[in-house]
Amino acid sequence: MPIALYDSVIMPILFMLNILFGLLLTSKNKRLTQAFAILFLILIVIFGFNLIKKSESNLLSFIRFGVYFVFYIFVTIEIIKQVLKTKSVSKNVITGLMSGYISMGFLAFFMFTTIEIAVPGSFKGLLPAGGTFLNKVDALLYYSYITLLTIGYGDIVPLTDVARKSSFFVGILGQFYIIIVTTVVVEKYIYNSRNRK
């Protein structure tokens, strides 16, 4: 019961809160703010419908999934742009740096989940014996961050070409983020600390 409550109520609320925080992030960009507001309203309608009906249809699940995917594409780009544009390094920039990396992990998760839905069996090691689709989704979330971090334990393995290429792409993006974006922030911090003296 607690897992069902988490999946049907708590997790959707947390994702909707995330979109609300995305509205704050994009408050200077009127178009993006309006787009996030529309995404938020779509999620409110789906959430309300699911509460009334006590279940979610596949169509609504796919719409909700698509809304999250689109949201994380734009919010990740916006976070990285804001971190790179900043003149000085503050707590907000460090938080933005971490948020950008976490958002990239979510993007990888949505990409891998889309691949697994489109081509079932693209990843080996997702399901324990008797596992459900939710187990598969949880494993893909784990795999997304393990791949982004380039840890790669080998417990989950991409089998299809698209899964392998996507895994490679996510690993490279994770390294580029660490090397390029983090280096730019560190360089700005060093530059600003020298100028303060």
mmCIF file of C-alpha atoms in Angstrom:
data_model
loop_
_atom_site.group_PDB
_atom_site.id
_atom_site.type_symbol
_atom_site.label_atom_id
_atom_site.label_comp_id
_atom_site.label_asym_id
_atom_site.label_seq_id
_atom_site.Cartn_x
_atom_site.Cartn_y
_atom_site.Cartn_z
ATOM 1 C CA MET A 1 0.000 0.000 0.000
ATOM 2 C CA PRO A 2 2.708 2.607 0.820
ATOM 3 C CA ILE A 3 4.380 2.004 -2.569
ATOM 4 C CA ALA A 4 1.053 2.447 -4.374
ATOM 5 C CA LEU A 5 0.418 5.676 -2.428
ATOM 6 C CA TYR A 6 3.872 6.924 -3.343
ATOM 7 C CA ASP A 7 3.469 6.082 -7.042
ATOM 8 C CA SER A 8 -0.084 7.394 -7.414
ATOM 9 C CA VAL A 9 -0.107 10.457 -5.138
ATOM 10 C CA ILE A 10 3.230 11.518 -3.657
ATOM 11 C CA MET A 11 5.415 11.195 -6.757
ATOM 12 C CA PRO A 12 2.995 13.135 -9.028
ATOM 13 C CA ILE A 13 2.769 15.897 -6.412
ATOM 14 C CA LEU A 14 6.568 16.097 -6.197
ATOM 15 C CA PHE A 15 6.849 16.307 -9.986
ATOM 16 C CA MET A 16 4.188 19.054 -10.071
ATOM 17 C CA LEU A 17 6.108 20.972 -7.390
ATOM 18 C CA ASN A 18 9.194 20.595 -9.531
ATOM 19 C CA ILE A 19 7.362 22.229 -12.432
ATOM 20 C CA LEU A 20 6.247 25.048 -10.122
ATOM 21 C CA PHE A 21 9.889 25.623 -9.178
ATOM 22 C CA GLY A 22 10.647 25.571 -12.901
ATOM 23 C CA LEU A 23 8.247 28.516 -13.215
ATOM 24 C CA LEU A 24 10.429 30.432 -10.750
ATOM 25 C CA LEU A 25 13.557 29.478 -12.666
ATOM 26 C CA THR A 26 12.143 30.795 -15.933
ATOM 27 C CA SER A 27 10.334 33.850 -14.568
ATOM 28 C CA LYS A 28 12.438 36.162 -16.779
ATOM 29 C CA ASN A 29 11.505 34.216 -19.921
ATOM 30 C CA LYS A 30 7.805 34.881 -20.520
ATOM 31 C CA ARG A 31 7.322 32.217 -23.214
ATOM 32 C CA LEU A 32 8.970 29.464 -21.204
ATOM 33 C CA THR A 33 7.039 30.465 -18.086
ATOM 34 C CA GLN A 34 3.779 30.230 -20.031
ATOM 35 C CA ALA A 35 4.796 26.844 -21.454
ATOM 36 C CA PHE A 36 5.582 25.528 -17.952
ATOM 37 C CA ALA A 37 2.258 26.886 -16.684
ATOM 38 C CA ILE A 38 0.451 24.965 -19.448
ATOM 39 C CA LEU A 39 2.403 21.797 -18.589
ATOM 40 C CA PHE A 40 1.488 22.288 -14.934
ATOM 41 C CA LEU A 41 -2.213 22.665 -15.782
ATOM 42 C CA ILE A 42 -2.113 19.487 -17.898
ATOM 43 C CA LEU A 43 -0.617 17.613 -14.943
ATOM 44 C CA ILE A 44 -3.227 19.019 -12.537
ATOM 45 C CA VAL A 45 -6.017 17.771 -14.828
ATOM 46 C CA ILE A 46 -4.421 14.321 -15.160
ATOM 47 C CA PHE A 47 -3.796 14.119 -11.407
ATOM 48 C CA GLY A 48 -7.384 15.128 -10.609
ATOM 49 C CA PHE A 49 -8.759 12.651 -13.135
ATOM 50 C CA ASN A 50 -6.627 9.880 -11.635
ATOM 51 C CA LEU A 51 -7.773 10.679 -8.097
ATOM 52 C CA ILE A 52 -11.417 10.545 -9.150
ATOM 53 C CA LYS A 53 -11.036 7.425 -11.268
ATOM 54 C CA LYS A 54 -8.573 5.726 -8.842
ATOM 55 C CA SER A 55 -6.450 4.516 -11.774
ATOM 56 C CA GLU A 56 -4.562 5.878 -14.738
ATOM 57 C CA SER A 57 -5.077 4.866 -18.347
ATOM 58 C CA ASN A 58 -2.082 4.155 -20.567
ATOM 59 C CA LEU A 59 -2.861 7.258 -22.621
ATOM 60 C CA LEU A 60 -2.777 9.514 -19.554
ATOM 61 C CA SER A 61 0.424 7.816 -18.378
ATOM 62 C CA PHE A 62 2.071 8.548 -21.722
ATOM 63 C CA ILE A 63 0.859 12.164 -21.683
ATOM 64 C CA ARG A 64 2.164 12.635 -18.132
ATOM 65 C CA PHE A 65 5.461 11.006 -19.086
ATOM 66 C CA GLY A 66 5.747 13.262 -22.155
ATOM 67 C CA VAL A 67 5.049 16.377 -20.088
ATOM 68 C CA TYR A 68 7.825 15.456 -17.646
ATOM 69 C CA PHE A 69 10.222 14.694 -20.505
ATOM 70 C CA VAL A 70 9.566 18.042 -22.218
ATOM 71 C CA PHE A 71 9.831 19.879 -18.901
ATOM 72 C CA TYR A 72 13.212 18.381 -18.071
ATOM 73 C CA ILE A 73 14.578 19.125 -21.535
ATOM 74 C CA PHE A 74 13.810 22.819 -21.157
ATOM 75 C CA VAL A 75 14.672 23.142 -17.483
ATOM 76 C CA THR A 76 18.051 21.442 -17.959
ATOM 77 C CA ILE A 77 18.947 23.777 -20.814
ATOM 78 C CA GLU A 78 17.753 26.799 -18.818
ATOM 79 C CA ILE A 79 19.742 25.821 -15.711
ATOM 80 C CA ILE A 80 22.927 25.318 -17.713
ATOM 81 C CA LYS A 81 22.422 28.643 -19.545
ATOM 82 C CA GLN A 82 21.910 30.507 -16.274
ATOM 83 C CA VAL A 83 24.941 28.877 -14.636
ATOM 84 C CA LEU A 84 27.162 29.724 -17.616
ATOM 85 C CA LYS A 85 25.859 33.325 -17.899
ATOM 86 C CA THR A 86 26.425 34.256 -14.266
ATOM 87 C CA LYS A 87 29.226 36.710 -13.574
ATOM 88 C CA SER A 88 30.104 35.596 -10.061
ATOM 89 C CA VAL A 89 29.857 32.331 -8.186
ATOM 90 C CA SER A 90 27.398 32.212 -5.295
ATOM 91 C CA LYS A 91 25.474 29.550 -3.416
ATOM 92 C CA ASN A 92 22.763 29.833 -6.079
ATOM 93 C CA VAL A 93 25.261 29.047 -8.831
ATOM 94 C CA ILE A 94 26.565 25.998 -6.952
ATOM 95 C CA THR A 95 22.976 24.848 -6.382
ATOM 96 C CA GLY A 96 22.249 25.464 -10.061
ATOM 97 C CA LEU A 97 25.303 23.431 -11.024
ATOM 98 C CA MET A 98 24.063 20.481 -8.969
ATOM 99 C CA SER A 99 20.490 20.909 -10.221
ATOM 100 C CA GLY A 100 21.674 20.872 -13.816
ATOM 101 C CA TYR A 101 23.453 17.566 -13.296
ATOM 102 C CA ILE A 102 20.449 16.024 -11.534
ATOM 103 C CA SER A 103 18.174 17.252 -14.339
ATOM 104 C CA MET A 104 20.466 15.634 -16.903
ATOM 105 C CA GLY A 105 20.000 12.355 -15.015
ATOM 106 C CA PHE A 106 16.236 12.741 -15.295
ATOM 107 C CA LEU A 107 16.581 13.432 -19.023
ATOM 108 C CA ALA A 108 18.595 10.234 -19.377
ATOM 109 C CA PHE A 109 15.915 8.378 -17.402
ATOM 110 C CA PHE A 110 13.134 9.597 -19.696
ATOM 111 C CA MET A 111 15.196 8.771 -22.767
ATOM 112 C CA PHE A 112 16.005 5.233 -21.551
ATOM 113 C CA THR A 113 12.397 4.634 -20.495
ATOM 114 C CA THR A 114 11.171 5.787 -23.909
ATOM 115 C CA ILE A 115 13.597 3.361 -25.549
ATOM 116 C CA GLU A 116 12.437 0.482 -23.328
ATOM 117 C CA ILE A 117 8.771 1.252 -24.059
ATOM 118 C CA ALA A 118 9.381 1.522 -27.823
ATOM 119 C CA VAL A 119 11.689 -1.512 -28.022
ATOM 120 C CA PRO A 120 10.987 -3.821 -25.050
ATOM 121 C CA GLY A 121 14.036 -5.778 -23.946
ATOM 122 C CA SER A 122 16.500 -3.025 -24.896
ATOM 123 C CA PHE A 123 18.148 -3.355 -21.493
ATOM 124 C CA LYS A 124 19.193 -6.557 -19.724
ATOM 125 C CA GLY A 125 18.985 -6.760 -15.930
ATOM 126 C CA LEU A 126 16.017 -4.461 -15.319
ATOM 127 C CA LEU A 127 13.601 -6.947 -13.782
ATOM 128 C CA PRO A 128 14.027 -9.290 -10.871
ATOM 129 C CA ALA A 129 12.078 -12.547 -11.107
ATOM 130 C CA GLY A 130 8.371 -11.650 -11.020
ATOM 131 C CA GLY A 131 9.098 -7.923 -11.302
ATOM 132 C CA THR A 132 6.623 -5.340 -12.551
ATOM 133 C CA PHE A 133 6.943 -2.440 -14.973
ATOM 134 C CA LEU A 134 7.473 -0.141 -11.955
ATOM 135 C CA ASN A 135 10.514 -2.246 -11.020
ATOM 136 C CA LYS A 136 11.754 -1.704 -14.559
ATOM 137 C CA VAL A 137 11.247 2.063 -14.277
ATOM 138 C CA ASP A 138 13.071 2.171 -10.930
ATOM 139 C CA ALA A 139 15.964 0.223 -12.449
ATOM 140 C CA LEU A 140 16.101 2.626 -15.410
ATOM 141 C CA LEU A 141 16.306 5.604 -13.049
ATOM 142 C CA TYR A 142 19.228 3.925 -11.284
ATOM 143 C CA TYR A 143 20.852 3.048 -14.630
ATOM 144 C CA SER A 144 20.482 6.648 -15.832
ATOM 145 C CA TYR A 145 22.570 8.070 -13.015
ATOM 146 C CA ILE A 146 25.092 5.224 -13.037
ATOM 147 C CA THR A 147 25.600 5.888 -16.760
ATOM 148 C CA LEU A 148 25.701 9.689 -16.394
ATOM 149 C CA LEU A 149 28.340 9.296 -13.694
ATOM 150 C CA THR A 150 30.161 6.723 -15.893
ATOM 151 C CA ILE A 151 30.296 4.272 -12.992
ATOM 152 C CA GLY A 152 28.802 1.403 -14.987
ATOM 153 C CA TYR A 153 28.596 -1.557 -12.619
ATOM 154 C CA GLY A 154 27.409 -3.851 -15.411
ATOM 155 C CA ASP A 155 24.279 -5.053 -13.610
ATOM 156 C CA ILE A 156 22.135 -3.409 -16.304
ATOM 157 C CA VAL A 157 23.370 -3.685 -19.874
ATOM 158 C CA PRO A 158 22.063 -2.047 -23.083
ATOM 159 C CA LEU A 159 21.272 -4.718 -25.688
ATOM 160 C CA THR A 160 19.899 -2.902 -28.732
ATOM 161 C CA ASP A 161 21.809 -0.446 -30.909
ATOM 162 C CA VAL A 162 19.659 2.499 -29.854
ATOM 163 C CA ALA A 163 20.090 1.612 -26.164
ATOM 164 C CA ARG A 164 23.880 1.281 -26.532
ATOM 165 C CA LYS A 165 24.202 4.539 -28.459
ATOM 166 C CA SER A 166 22.003 6.359 -25.952
ATOM 167 C CA SER A 167 24.040 4.995 -23.049
ATOM 168 C CA PHE A 168 27.231 6.150 -24.735
ATOM 169 C CA PHE A 169 25.679 9.578 -25.371
ATOM 170 C CA VAL A 170 24.593 9.961 -21.733
ATOM 171 C CA GLY A 171 28.041 8.955 -20.462
ATOM 172 C CA ILE A 172 29.736 11.473 -22.750
ATOM 173 C CA LEU A 173 27.271 14.225 -21.748
ATOM 174 C CA GLY A 174 27.947 13.526 -18.079
ATOM 175 C CA GLN A 175 31.681 13.892 -18.617
ATOM 176 C CA PHE A 176 31.275 17.030 -20.733
ATOM 177 C CA TYR A 177 29.112 18.579 -18.022
ATOM 178 C CA ILE A 178 31.699 17.854 -15.352
ATOM 179 C CA ILE A 179 34.598 19.025 -17.496
ATOM 180 C CA ILE A 180 33.112 22.062 -19.220
ATOM 181 C CA VAL A 181 30.344 23.498 -17.041
ATOM 182 C CA THR A 182 32.048 22.812 -13.710
ATOM 183 C CA THR A 183 35.368 24.153 -15.015
ATOM 184 C CA VAL A 184 33.717 27.388 -16.151
ATOM 185 C CA VAL A 185 32.165 27.847 -12.697
ATOM 186 C CA VAL A 186 35.473 27.116 -10.926
ATOM 187 C CA GLU A 187 37.272 29.547 -13.259
ATOM 188 C CA LYS A 188 34.716 32.280 -12.450
ATOM 189 C CA TYR A 189 35.129 31.595 -8.735
ATOM 190 C CA ILE A 190 38.930 31.887 -8.945
ATOM 191 C CA TYR A 191 38.691 35.051 -11.053
ATOM 192 C CA ASN A 192 36.223 36.694 -8.652
ATOM 193 C CA SER A 193 38.178 35.716 -5.536
ATOM 194 C CA ARG A 194 41.363 37.271 -7.020
ATOM 195 C CA ASN A 195 39.514 40.491 -7.874
ATOM 196 C CA ARG A 196 38.178 40.823 -4.321
ATOM 197 C CA LYS A 197 41.711 41.045 -2.879
#
